[in-house]
Short mmCIF file of C-alpha atoms in Angstrom, two decimals:
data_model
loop_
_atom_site.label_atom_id
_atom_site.label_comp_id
_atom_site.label_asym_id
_atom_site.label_seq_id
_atom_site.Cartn_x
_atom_site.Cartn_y
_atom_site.Cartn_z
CA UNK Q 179 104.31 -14.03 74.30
CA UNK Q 180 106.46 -12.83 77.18
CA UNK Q 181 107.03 -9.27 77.73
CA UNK Q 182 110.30 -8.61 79.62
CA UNK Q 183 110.50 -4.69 81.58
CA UNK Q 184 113.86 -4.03 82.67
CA UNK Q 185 113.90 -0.99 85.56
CA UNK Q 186 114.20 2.15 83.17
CA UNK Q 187 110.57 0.77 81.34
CA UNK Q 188 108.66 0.07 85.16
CA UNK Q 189 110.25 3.81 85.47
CA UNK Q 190 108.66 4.92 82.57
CA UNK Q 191 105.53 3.69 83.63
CA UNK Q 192 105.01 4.84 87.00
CA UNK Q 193 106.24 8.83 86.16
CA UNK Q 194 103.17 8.54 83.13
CA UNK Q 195 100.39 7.16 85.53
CA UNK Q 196 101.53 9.46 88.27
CA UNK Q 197 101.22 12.41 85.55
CA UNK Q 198 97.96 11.14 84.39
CA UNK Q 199 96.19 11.08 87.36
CA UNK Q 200 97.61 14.57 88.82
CA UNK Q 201 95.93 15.47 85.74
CA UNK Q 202 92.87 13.99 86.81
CA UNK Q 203 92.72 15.15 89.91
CA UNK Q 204 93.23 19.02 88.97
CA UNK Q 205 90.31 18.98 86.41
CA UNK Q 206 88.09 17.08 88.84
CA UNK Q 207 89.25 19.70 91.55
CA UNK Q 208 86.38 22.19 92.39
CA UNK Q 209 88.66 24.15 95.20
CA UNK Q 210 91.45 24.82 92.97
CA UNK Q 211 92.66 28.43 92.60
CA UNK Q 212 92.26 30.54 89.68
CA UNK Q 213 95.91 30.50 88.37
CA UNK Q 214 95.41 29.97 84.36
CA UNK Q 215 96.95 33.58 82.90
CA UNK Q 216 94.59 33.06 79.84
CA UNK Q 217 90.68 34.15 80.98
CA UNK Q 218 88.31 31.76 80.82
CA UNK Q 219 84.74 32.96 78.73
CA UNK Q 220 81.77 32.35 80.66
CA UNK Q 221 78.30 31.19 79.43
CA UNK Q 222 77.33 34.90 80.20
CA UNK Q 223 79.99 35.88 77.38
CA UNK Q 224 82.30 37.52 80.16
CA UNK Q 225 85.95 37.18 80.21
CA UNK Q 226 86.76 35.80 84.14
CA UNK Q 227 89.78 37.59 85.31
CA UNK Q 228 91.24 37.30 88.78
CA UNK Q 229 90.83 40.30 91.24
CA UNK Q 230 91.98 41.65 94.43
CA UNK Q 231 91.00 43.68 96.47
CA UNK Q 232 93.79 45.76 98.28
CA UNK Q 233 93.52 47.96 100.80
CA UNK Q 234 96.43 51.03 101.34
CA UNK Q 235 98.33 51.97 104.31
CA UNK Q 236 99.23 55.86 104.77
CA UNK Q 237 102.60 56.69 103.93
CA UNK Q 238 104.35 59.57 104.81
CA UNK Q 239 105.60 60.63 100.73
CA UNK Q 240 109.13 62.18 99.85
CA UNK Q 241 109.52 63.93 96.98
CA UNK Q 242 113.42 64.08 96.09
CA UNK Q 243 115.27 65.82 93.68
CA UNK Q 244 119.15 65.39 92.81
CA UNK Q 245 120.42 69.36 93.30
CA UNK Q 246 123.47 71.33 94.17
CA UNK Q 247 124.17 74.71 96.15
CA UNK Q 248 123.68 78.09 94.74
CA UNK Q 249 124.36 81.83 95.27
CA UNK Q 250 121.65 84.03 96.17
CA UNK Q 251 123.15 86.65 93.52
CA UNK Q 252 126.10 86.28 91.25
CA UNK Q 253 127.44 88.99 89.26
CA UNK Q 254 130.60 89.36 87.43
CA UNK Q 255 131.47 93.07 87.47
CA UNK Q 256 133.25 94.51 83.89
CA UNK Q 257 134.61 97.70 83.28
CA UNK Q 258 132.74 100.14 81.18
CA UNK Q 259 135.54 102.01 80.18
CA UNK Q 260 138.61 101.61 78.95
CA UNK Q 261 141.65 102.35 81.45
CA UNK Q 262 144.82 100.39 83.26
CA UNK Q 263 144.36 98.89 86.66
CA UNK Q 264 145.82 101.21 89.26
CA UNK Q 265 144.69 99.67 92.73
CA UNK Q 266 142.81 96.42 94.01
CA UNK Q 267 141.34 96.72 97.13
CA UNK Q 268 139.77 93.44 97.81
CA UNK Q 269 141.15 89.99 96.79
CA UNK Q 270 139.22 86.98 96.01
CA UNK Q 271 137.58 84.80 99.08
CA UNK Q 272 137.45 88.64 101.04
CA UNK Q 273 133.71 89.71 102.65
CA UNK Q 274 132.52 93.15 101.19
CA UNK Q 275 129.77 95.14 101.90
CA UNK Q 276 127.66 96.89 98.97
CA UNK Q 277 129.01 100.18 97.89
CA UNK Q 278 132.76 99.53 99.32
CA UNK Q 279 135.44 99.80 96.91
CA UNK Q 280 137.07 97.24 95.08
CA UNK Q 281 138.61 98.04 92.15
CA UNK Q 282 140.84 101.39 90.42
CA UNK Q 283 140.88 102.10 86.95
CA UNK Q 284 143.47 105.32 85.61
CA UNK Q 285 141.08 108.18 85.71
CA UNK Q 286 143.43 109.78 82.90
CA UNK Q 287 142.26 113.26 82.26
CA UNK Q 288 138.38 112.42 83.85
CA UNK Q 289 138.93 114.61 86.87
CA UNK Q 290 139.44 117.71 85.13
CA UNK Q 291 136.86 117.14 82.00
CA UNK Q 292 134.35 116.99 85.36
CA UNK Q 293 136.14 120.23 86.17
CA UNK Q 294 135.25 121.68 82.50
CA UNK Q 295 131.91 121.04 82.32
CA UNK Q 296 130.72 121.91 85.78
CA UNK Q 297 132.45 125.86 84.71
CA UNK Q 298 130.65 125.10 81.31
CA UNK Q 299 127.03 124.53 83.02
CA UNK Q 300 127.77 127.40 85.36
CA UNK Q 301 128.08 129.73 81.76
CA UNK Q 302 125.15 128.86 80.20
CA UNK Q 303 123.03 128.95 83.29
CA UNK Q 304 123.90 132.17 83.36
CA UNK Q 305 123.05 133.19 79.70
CA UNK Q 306 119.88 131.19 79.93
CA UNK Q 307 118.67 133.18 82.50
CA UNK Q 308 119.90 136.43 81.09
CA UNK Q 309 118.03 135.13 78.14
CA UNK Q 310 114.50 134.44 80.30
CA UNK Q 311 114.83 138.39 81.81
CA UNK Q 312 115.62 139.48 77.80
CA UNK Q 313 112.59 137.93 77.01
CA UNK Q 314 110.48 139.50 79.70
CA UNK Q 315 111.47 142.73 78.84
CA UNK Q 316 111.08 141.99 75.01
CA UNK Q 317 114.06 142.84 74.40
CA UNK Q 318 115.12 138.82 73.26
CA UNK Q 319 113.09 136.72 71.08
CA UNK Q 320 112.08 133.57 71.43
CA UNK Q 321 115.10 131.92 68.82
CA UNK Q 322 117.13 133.53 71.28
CA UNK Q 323 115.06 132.05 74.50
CA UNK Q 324 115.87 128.46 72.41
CA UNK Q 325 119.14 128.85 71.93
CA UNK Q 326 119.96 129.61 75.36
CA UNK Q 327 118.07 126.56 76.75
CA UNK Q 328 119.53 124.34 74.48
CA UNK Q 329 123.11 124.99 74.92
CA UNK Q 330 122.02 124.59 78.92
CA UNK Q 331 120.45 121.07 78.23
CA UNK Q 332 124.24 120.38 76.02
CA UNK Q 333 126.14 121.70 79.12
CA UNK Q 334 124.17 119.52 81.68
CA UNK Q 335 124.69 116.50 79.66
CA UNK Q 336 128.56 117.41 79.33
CA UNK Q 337 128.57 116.84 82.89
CA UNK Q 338 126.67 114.14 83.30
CA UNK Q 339 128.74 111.83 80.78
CA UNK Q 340 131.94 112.86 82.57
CA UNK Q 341 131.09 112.02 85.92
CA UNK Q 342 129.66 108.72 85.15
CA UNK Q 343 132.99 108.08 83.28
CA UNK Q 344 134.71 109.26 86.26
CA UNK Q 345 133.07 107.04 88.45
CA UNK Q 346 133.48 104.14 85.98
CA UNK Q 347 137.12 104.05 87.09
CA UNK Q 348 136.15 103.02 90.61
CA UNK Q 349 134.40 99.74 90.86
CA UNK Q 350 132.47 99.18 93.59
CA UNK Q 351 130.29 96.02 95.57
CA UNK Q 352 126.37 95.92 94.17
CA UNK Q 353 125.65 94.22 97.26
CA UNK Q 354 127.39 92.70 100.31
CA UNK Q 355 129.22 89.54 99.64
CA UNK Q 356 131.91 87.84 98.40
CA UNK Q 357 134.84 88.61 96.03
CA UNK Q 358 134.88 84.80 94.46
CA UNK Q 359 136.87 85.77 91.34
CA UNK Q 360 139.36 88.74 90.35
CA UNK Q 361 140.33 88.44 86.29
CA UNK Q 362 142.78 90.95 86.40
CA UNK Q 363 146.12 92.50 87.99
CA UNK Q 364 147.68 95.81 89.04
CA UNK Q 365 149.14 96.64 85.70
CA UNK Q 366 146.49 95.06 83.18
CA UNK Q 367 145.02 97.81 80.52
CA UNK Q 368 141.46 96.77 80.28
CA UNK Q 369 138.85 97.62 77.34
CA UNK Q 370 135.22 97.99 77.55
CA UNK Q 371 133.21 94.84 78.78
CA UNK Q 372 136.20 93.09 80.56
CA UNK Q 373 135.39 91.04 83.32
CA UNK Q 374 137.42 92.11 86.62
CA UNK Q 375 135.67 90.63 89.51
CA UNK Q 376 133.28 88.13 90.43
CA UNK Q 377 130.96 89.12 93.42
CA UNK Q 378 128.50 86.30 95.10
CA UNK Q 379 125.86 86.60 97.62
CA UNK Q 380 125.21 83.63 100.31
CA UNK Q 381 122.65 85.59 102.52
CA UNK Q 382 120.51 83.86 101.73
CA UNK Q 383 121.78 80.58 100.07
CA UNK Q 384 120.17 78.46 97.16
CA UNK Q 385 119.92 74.69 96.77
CA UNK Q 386 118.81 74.63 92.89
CA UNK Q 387 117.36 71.50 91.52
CA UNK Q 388 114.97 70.11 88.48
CA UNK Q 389 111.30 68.20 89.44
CA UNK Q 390 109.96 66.16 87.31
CA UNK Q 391 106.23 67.01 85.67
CA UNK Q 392 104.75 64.64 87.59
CA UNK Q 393 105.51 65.80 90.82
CA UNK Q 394 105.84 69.58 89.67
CA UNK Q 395 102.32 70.01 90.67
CA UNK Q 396 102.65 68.48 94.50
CA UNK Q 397 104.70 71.75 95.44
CA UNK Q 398 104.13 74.85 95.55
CA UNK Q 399 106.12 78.36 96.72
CA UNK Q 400 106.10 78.22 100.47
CA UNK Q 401 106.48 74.72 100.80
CA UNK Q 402 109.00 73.52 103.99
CA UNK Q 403 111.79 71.24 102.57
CA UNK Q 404 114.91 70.36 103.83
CA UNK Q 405 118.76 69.62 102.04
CA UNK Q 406 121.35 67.11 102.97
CA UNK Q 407 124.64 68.27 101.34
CA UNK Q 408 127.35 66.21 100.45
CA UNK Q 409 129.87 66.79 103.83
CA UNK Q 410 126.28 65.40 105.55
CA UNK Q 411 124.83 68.28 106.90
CA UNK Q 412 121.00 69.32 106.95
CA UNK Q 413 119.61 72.94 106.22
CA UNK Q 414 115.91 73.63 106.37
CA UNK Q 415 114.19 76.28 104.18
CA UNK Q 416 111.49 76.89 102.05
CA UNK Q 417 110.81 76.92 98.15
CA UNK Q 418 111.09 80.20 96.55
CA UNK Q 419 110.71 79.36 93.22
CA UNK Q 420 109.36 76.80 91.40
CA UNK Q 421 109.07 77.61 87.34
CA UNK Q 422 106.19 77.67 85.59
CA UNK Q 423 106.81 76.35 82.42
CA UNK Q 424 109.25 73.09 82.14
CA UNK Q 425 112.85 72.97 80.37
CA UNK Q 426 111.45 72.13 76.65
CA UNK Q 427 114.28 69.38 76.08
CA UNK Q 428 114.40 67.42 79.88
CA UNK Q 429 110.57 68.26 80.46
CA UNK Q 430 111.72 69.18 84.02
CA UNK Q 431 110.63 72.30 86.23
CA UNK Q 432 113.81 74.35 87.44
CA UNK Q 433 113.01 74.84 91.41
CA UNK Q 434 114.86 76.65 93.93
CA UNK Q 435 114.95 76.38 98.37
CA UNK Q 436 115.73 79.08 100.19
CA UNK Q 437 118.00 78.32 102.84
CA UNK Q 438 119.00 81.14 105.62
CA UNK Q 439 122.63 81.66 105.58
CA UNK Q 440 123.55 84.12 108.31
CA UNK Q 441 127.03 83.59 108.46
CA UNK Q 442 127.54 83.87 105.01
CA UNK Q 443 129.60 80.54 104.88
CA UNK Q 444 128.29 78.52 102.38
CA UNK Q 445 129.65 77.81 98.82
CA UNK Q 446 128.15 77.55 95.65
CA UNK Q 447 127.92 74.33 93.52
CA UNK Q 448 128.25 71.54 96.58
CA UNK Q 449 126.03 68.70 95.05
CA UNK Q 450 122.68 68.24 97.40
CA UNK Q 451 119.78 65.62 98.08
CA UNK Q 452 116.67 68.23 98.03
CA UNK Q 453 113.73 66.65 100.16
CA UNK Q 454 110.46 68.37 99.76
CA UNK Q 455 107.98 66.28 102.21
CA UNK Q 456 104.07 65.71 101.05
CA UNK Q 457 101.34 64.94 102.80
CA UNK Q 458 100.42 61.04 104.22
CA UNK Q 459 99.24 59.32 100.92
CA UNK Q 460 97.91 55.73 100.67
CA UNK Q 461 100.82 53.34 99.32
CA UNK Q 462 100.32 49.86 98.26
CA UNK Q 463 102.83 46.97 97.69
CA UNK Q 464 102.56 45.55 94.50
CA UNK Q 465 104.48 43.27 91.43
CA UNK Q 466 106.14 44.99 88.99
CA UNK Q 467 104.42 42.72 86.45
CA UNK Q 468 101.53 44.39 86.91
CA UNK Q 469 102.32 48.25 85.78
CA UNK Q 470 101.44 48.85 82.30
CA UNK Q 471 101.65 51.99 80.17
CA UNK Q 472 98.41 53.82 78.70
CA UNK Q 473 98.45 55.89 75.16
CA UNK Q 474 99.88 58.99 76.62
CA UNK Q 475 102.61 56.80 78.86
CA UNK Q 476 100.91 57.56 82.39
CA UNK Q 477 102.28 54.77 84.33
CA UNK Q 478 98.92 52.45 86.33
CA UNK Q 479 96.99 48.97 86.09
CA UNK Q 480 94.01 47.68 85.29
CA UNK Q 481 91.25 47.59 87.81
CA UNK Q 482 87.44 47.31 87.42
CA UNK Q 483 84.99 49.78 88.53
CA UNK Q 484 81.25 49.36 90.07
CA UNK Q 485 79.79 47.31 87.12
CA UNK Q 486 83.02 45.46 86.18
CA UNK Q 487 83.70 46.97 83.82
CA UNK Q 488 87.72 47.33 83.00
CA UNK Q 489 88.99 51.24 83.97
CA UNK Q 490 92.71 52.46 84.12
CA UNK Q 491 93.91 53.22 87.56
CA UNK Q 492 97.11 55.65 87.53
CA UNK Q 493 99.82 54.97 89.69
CA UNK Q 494 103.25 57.06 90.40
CA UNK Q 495 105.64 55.29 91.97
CA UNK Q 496 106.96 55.57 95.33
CA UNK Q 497 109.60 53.03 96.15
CA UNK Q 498 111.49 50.05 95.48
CA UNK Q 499 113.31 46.85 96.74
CA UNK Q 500 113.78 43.29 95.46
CA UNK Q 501 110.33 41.59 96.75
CA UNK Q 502 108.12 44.25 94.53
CA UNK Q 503 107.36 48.02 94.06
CA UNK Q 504 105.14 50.70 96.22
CA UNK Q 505 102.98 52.62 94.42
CA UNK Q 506 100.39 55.37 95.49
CA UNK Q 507 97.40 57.44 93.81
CA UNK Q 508 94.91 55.04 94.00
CA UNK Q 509 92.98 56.31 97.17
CA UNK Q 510 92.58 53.97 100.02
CA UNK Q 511 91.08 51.00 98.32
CA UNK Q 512 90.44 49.57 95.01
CA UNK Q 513 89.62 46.35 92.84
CA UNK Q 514 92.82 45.77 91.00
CA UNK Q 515 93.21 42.99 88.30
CA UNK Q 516 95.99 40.59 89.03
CA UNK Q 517 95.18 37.47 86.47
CA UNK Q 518 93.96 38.26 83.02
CA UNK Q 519 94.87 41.81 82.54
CA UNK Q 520 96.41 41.29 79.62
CA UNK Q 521 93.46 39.51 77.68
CA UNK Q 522 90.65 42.36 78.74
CA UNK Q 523 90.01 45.86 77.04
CA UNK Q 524 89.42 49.12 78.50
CA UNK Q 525 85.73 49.42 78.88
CA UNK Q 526 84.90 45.15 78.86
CA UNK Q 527 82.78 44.00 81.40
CA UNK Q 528 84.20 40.98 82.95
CA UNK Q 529 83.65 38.41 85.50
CA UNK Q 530 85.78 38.96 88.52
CA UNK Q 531 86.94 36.27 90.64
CA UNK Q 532 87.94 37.68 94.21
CA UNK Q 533 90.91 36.66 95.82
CA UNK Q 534 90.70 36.52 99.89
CA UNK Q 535 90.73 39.95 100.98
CA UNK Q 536 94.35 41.22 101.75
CA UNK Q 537 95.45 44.32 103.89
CA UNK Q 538 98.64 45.74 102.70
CA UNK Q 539 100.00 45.26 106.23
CA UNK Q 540 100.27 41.54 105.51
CA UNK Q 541 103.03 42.72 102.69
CA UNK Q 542 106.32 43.77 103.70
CA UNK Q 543 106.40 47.13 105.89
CA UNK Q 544 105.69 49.89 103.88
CA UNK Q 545 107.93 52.65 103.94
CA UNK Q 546 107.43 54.93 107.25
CA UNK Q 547 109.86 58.07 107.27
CA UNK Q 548 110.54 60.46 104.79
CA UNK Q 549 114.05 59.06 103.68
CA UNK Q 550 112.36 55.55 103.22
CA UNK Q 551 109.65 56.82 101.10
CA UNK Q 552 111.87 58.29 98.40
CA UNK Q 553 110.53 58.68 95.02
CA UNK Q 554 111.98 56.80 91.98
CA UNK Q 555 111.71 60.07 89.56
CA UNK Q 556 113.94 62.49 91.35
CA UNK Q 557 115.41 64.62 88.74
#
């Protein structure tokens, strides 16, 4: 019996022994790298995962934080009385300096209640200390000795209350500044706890901001940092505060740089890069594939300690770009699963299979100044 093979059958043919005997060749293979995702199990009973063993280059680290531009001091300034607005003195965008005037409210009939009580405390100074020489001479008793000192302590009072109401109708600067609001007009009656002006203080500045609770911990009050503001320029300062306790629903720690302002120029609420530079950490270049997540979300990957045995190695991340990720926090070396990871428990001894040594200098350039080495979690 003939058998006739037209092309697409000899086709056939030749892709199936050409498949069979790469086949054959790859399981006959001794020098054939370790590239099977599923471990194999030893004789010994240990998983074989692939390792490497990388090597970190020093990095100069960045933390950054989105933030904006702050006054030093704001206060809005209401009237503790109630009166009609005789006089402004200042208008909005003017420079004041603490204690000038600003602001007239009608005295009405202030000036001369003043006038009352001073004669009023002059009276009963008088028969308090007709009452004291009474006394001494036994001719006064001591009701009388009372009386006199309380109706002294009810004048002083008197006079007290009506001066601070007198001065209530003159609003003055708590500290030198900026008018950067007026509420009201010559004309408006005001009642107690209006707002009338808005007074700011740029000497110095602020650029506020929120860090994350991971990097919350890297700075401290002191620290140098540096801003680049939206029109592009730089100011250097230094972090004044830094809260300690985070923002219960962003988990974030409100921080604040000082920034020295001697021209009193700057404005309030100009959005803001805030840079606060760390100290050279060991950064290595690594696929995203292999970050995973532990119980309480710490971000790392699995690596294997002294007796192989599989540990948790915590990573933060530093930056970015489409060939992989940087990450730091794992010192300046360490045995890092790259095959298998996913088939091995924390704790499991396994048989590691090195991969040629690599320096991280035979990955792409790791990031070398501070604007390079920005962090992913800037808050």
């Amino acid at each position: 019996m003939t058998i006739h093979l037209n092309q697409g059958h000899i086709a056939a043919l030749i892709i199936a022994l050409a498949f069979f005997i790469w086949m054959g060749a790859g399981s006959l293979s001794d020098d054939a790298p370790f590239e099977n995702p599923r471990p194999l199990v030893m004789d010994s009973g240990l998983t074989r995962v692939q390792v490497e063993r990388m090597k970190g280059e020093l990095v100069n680290r960045d933390i950054t934080i989105s933030a904006h531009t702050a006054a030093n001091r704001r206060v809005e300034l209401k009237s503790e009385i109630r009166g009609k607005v005789i006089a402004i003195h200042k208008d909005k965008g003017a420079a004041v300096k603490e204690g000038e005037l600003l602001l007239e409210l009608d005295a009405r009939d202030w000036p001369a209640r003043v006038k009352q009580a001073e004669a009023n405390l002059q009276q009963r100074q008088l028969e308090a200390r007709s009452a004291r020489q009474l006394s001494e001479r036994g001719l006064a008793n001591e009701s009388q000795l009372a009386q006199a000192a309380t109706a002294l302590a009810n004048a002083e009072a008197e006079l007290t209350n009506a001066r601070i109401q007198l001065n209530a109708t003159k609003i003055r600067a708590p500290f030198t500044g900026i008018v950067d609001q007026r509420m009201v007009e010559i004309g408006d009656f005001v009642k107690d706890s209006s707002p009338l002006l808005t007074v700011l203080d740029f000497t110095p500045f602020l650029v506020k901001g929120q860090v994350s609770e991971r990097d919350a911990a890297d700075i401290n009050i002191g620290d140098t940092g540096f801003a680049e503001l939206i029109n592009g320029d730089r100011v250097d300062g230094r972090v004044r505060f830094i809260a300690a306790e985070a923002d219960a629903k962003t988990r974030t720690f409100p921080l604040e740089l000082e920034i020295s302002n001697p021209g009193g120029s700057m404005t309030s609420g100009l959005t803001a890069k805030l840079h606060i530079p760390q100290p050279a950490t060991y950064a290595y270049f690594i696929s995203p594939a292999l970050l995973i997540l532990d119980d309480e979300g710490q971000l790392g990957l699995k690596g294997i300690d002294e007796q192989n045995r599989v540990v948790f190695r915590g990573v933060n991340l530093l930056k970015a770009d489409n060939k992989g990720i940087w990450v730091y926090g794992l010192g300046s070396e360490a045995n890092i699963i790259t095959v298998g990871q996913g088939f091995v428990e924390y704790g499991q001894q396994v048989e590691p299979v090195y991969m040629q040594d690599t320096e991280i200098s035979a990955q792409p350039e790791a990031p070398k100044d501070d604007a390079d080495a920005t962090a992913l979690s800037a808050g």
